[in-house]
JSON list of C-alpha atoms in Angstrom, two decimals:
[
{"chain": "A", "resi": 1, "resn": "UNK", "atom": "CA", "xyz": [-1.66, -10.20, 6.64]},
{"chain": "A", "resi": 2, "resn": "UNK", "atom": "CA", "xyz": [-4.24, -8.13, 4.69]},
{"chain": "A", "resi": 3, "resn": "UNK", "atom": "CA", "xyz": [-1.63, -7.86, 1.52]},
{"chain": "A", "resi": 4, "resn": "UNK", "atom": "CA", "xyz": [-2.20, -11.72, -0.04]},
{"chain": "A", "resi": 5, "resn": "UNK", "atom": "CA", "xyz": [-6.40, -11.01, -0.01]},
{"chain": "A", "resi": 6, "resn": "UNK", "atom": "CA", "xyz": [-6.61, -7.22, -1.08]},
{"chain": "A", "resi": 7, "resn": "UNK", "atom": "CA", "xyz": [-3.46, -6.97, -3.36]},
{"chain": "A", "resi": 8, "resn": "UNK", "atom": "CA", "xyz": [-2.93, -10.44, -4.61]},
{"chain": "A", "resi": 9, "resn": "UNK", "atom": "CA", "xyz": [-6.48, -11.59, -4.62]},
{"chain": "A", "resi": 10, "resn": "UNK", "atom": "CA", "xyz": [-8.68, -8.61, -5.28]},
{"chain": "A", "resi": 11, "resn": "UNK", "atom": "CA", "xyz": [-6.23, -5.42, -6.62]},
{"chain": "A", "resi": 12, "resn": "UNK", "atom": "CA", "xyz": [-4.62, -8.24, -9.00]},
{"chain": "A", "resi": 13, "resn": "UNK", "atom": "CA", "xyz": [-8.01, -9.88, -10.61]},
{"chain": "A", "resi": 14, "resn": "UNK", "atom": "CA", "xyz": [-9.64, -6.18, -10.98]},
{"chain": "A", "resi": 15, "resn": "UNK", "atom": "CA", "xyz": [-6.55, -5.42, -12.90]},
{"chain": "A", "resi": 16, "resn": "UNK", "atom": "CA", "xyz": [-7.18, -8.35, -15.40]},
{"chain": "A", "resi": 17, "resn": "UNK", "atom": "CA", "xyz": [-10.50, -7.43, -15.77]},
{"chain": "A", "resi": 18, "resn": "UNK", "atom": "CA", "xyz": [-10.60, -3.56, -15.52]},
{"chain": "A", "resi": 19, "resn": "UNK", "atom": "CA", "xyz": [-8.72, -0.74, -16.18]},
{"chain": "A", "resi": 20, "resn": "UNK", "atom": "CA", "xyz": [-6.12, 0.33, -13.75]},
{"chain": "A", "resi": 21, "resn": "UNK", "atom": "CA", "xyz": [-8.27, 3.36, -12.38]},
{"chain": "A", "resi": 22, "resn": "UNK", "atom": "CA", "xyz": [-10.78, 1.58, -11.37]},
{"chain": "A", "resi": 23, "resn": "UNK", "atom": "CA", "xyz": [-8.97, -1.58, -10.22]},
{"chain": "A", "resi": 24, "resn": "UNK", "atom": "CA", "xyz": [-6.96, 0.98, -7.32]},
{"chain": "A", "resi": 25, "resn": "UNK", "atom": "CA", "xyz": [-10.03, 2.87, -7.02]},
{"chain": "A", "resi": 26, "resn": "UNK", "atom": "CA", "xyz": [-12.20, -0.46, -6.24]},
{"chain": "A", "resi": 27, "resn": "UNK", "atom": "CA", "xyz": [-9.91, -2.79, -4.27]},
{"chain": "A", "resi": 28, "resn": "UNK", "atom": "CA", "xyz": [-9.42, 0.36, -2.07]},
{"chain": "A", "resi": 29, "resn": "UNK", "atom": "CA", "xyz": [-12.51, 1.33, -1.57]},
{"chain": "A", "resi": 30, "resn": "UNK", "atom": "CA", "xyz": [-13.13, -2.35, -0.25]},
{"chain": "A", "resi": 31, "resn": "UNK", "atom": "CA", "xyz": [-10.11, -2.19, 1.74]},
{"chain": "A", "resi": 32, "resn": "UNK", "atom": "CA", "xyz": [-11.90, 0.77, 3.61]},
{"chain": "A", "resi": 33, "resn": "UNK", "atom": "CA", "xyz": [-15.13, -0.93, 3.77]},
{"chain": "A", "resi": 34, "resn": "UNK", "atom": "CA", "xyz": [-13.27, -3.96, 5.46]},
{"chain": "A", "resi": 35, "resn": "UNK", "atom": "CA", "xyz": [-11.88, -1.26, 8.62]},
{"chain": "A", "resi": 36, "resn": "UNK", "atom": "CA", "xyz": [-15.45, -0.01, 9.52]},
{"chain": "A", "resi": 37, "resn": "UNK", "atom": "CA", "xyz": [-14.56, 1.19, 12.98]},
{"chain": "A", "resi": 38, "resn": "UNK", "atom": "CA", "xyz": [-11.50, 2.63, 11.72]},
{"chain": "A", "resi": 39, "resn": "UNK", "atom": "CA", "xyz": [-10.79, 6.83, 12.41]},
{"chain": "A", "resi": 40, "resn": "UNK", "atom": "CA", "xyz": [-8.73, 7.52, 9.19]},
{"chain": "A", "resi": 41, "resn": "UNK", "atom": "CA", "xyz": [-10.90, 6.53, 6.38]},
{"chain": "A", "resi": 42, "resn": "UNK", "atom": "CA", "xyz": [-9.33, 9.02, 4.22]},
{"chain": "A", "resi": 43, "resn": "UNK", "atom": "CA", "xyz": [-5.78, 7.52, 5.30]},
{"chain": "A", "resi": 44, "resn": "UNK", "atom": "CA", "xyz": [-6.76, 3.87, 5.25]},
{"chain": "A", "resi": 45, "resn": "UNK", "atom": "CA", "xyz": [-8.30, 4.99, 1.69]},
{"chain": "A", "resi": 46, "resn": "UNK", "atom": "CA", "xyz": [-4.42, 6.37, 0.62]},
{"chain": "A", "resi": 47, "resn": "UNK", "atom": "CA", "xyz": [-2.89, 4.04, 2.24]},
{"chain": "A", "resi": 48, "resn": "UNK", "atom": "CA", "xyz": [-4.27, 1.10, 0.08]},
{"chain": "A", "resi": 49, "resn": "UNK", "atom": "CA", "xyz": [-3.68, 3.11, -3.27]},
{"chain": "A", "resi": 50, "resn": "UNK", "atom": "CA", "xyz": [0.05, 3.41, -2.72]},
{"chain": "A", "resi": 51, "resn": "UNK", "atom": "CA", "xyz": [0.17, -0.19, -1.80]},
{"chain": "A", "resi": 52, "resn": "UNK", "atom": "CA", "xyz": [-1.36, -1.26, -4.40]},
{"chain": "A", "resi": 53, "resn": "UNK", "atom": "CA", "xyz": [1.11, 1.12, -6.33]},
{"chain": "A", "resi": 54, "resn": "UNK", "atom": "CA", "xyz": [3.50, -0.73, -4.66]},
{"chain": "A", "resi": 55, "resn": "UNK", "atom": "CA", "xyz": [2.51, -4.05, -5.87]},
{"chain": "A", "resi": 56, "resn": "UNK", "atom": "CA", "xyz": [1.63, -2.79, -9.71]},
{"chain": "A", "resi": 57, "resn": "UNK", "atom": "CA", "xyz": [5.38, -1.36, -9.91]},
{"chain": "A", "resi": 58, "resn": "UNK", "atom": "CA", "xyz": [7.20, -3.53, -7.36]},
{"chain": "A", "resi": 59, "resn": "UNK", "atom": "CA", "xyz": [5.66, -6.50, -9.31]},
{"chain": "A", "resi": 60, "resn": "UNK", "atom": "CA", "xyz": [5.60, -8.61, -5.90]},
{"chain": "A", "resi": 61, "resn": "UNK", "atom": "CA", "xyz": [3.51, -8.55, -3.08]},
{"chain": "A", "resi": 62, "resn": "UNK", "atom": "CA", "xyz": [6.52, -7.70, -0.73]},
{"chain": "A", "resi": 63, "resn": "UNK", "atom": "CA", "xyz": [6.26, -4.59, -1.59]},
{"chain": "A", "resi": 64, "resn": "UNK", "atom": "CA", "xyz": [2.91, -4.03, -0.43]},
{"chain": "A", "resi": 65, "resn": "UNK", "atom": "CA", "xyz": [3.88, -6.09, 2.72]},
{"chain": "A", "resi": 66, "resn": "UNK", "atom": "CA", "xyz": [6.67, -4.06, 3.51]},
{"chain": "A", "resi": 67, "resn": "UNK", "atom": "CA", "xyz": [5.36, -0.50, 3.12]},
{"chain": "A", "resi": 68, "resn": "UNK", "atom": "CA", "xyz": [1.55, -1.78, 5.51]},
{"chain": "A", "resi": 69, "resn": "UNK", "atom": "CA", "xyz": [4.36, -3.26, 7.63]},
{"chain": "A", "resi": 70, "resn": "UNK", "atom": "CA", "xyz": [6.33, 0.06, 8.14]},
{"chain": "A", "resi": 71, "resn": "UNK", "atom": "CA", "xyz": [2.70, 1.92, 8.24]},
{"chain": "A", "resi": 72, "resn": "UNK", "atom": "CA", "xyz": [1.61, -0.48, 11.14]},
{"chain": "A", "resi": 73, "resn": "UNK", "atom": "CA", "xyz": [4.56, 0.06, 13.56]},
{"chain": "A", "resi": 74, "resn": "UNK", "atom": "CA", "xyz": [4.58, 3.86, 12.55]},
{"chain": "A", "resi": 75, "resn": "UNK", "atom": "CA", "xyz": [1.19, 3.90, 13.76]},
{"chain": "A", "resi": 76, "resn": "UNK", "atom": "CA", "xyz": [1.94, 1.67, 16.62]},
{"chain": "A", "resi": 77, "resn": "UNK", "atom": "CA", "xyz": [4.56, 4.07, 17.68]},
{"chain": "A", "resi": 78, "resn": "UNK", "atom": "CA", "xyz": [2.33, 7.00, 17.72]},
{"chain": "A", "resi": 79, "resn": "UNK", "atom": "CA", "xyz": [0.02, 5.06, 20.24]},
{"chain": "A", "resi": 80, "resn": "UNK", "atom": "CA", "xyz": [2.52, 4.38, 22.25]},
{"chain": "A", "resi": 81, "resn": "UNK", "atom": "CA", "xyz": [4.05, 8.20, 22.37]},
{"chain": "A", "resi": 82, "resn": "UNK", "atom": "CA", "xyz": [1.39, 10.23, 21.74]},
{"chain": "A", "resi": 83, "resn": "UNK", "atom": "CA", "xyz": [3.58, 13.16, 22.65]},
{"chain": "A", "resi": 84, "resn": "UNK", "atom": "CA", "xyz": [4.35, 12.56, 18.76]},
{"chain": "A", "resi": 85, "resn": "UNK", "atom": "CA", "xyz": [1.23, 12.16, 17.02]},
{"chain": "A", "resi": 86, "resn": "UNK", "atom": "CA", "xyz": [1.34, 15.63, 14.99]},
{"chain": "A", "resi": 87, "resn": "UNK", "atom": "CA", "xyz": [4.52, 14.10, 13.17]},
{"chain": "A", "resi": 88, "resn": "UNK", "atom": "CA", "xyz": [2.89, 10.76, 12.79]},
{"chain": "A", "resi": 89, "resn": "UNK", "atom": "CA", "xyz": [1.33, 11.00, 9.32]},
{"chain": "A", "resi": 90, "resn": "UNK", "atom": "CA", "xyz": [4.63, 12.48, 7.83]},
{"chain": "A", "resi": 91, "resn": "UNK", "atom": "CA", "xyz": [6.50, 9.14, 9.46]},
{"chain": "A", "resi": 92, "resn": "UNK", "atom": "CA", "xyz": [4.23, 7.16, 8.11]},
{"chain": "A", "resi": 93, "resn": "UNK", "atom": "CA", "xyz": [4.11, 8.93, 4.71]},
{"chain": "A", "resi": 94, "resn": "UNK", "atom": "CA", "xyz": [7.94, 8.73, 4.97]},
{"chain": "A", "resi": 95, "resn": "UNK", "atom": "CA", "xyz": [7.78, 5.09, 5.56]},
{"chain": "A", "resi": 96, "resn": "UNK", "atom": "CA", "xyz": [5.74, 4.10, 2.80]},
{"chain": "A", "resi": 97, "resn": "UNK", "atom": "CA", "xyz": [7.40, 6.56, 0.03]},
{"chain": "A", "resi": 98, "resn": "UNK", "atom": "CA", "xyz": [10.78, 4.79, 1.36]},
{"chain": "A", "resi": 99, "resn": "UNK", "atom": "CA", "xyz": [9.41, 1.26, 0.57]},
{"chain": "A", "resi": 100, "resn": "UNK", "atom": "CA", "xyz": [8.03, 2.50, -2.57]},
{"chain": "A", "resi": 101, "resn": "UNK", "atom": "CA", "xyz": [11.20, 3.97, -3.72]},
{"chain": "A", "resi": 102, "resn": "UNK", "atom": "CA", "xyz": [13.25, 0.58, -3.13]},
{"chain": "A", "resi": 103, "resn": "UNK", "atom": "CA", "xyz": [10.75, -1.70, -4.89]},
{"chain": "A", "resi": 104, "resn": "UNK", "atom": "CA", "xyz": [10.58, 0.93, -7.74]},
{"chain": "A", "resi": 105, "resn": "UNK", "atom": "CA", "xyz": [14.02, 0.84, -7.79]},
{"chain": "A", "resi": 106, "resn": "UNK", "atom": "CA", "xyz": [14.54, -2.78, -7.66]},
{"chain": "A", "resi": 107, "resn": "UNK", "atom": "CA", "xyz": [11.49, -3.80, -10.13]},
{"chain": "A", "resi": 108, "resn": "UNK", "atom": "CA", "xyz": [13.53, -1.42, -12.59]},
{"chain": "A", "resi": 109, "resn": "UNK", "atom": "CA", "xyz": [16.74, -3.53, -12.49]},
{"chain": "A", "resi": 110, "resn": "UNK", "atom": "CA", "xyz": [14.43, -6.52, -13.21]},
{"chain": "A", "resi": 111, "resn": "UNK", "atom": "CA", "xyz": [14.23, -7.29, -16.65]},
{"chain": "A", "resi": 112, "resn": "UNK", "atom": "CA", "xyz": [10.74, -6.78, -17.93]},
{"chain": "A", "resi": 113, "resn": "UNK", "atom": "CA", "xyz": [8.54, -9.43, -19.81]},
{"chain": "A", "resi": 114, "resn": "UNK", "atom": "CA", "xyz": [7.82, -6.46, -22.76]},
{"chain": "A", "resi": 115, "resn": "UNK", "atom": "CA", "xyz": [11.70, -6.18, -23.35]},
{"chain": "A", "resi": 116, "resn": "UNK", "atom": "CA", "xyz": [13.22, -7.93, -26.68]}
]
């Protein structure tokens, strides 16, 4: 999956190195730039800021994994009925908020490295 190299790899050395803004803004931007023939720029481009949201507040790649995951077969879904297309980005923004909610939820019963 795309996760590991544009999460793990790129979103989590720019965050080292940079500040946050520009470590979503960056490894998205090369997300995009990796899905030339792609119709949704603008989604693809959204997409890859809330997963690297995920990952940032999830503080494990599964996160990111599970909301592309849900995304994918959302989108799948709307290829294969595309009788429902028109509700297809609020599924898939559905999806993703979902995943983002339980990784939120569970990376805030983890106890944090900051903590006394």
């Amino acid at each position: 999956m795309e996760e590991p190299l544009f999460r793990g790899t790129i979103f989590g050395g720019l965050q080292r190195t940079w500040q946050p803004f520009w470590a979503f803004l960056l490894s998205a931007f090369l997300y995009v730039t990796a899905h030339p023939g792609e119709p949704w720029l603008a989604f693809l481009f959204i997409a890859s800021l809330g997963y690297a949201a995920a990952l940032r507040l999830g503080h494990s790649l599964l996160a990111p994994m599970l909301a592309h995951s849900l995304t994918a077969a959302a989108l799948l879904l709307g290829r294969l009925y595309p009788s429902f297309v028109l509700a297809l980005p609020a599924v898939a923004f559905a999806l993703v908020a979902g995943a983002a909610i339980v990784m939120i939820t569970a990376g805030a019963s983890q106890p944090s490295a900051r903590e006394p």
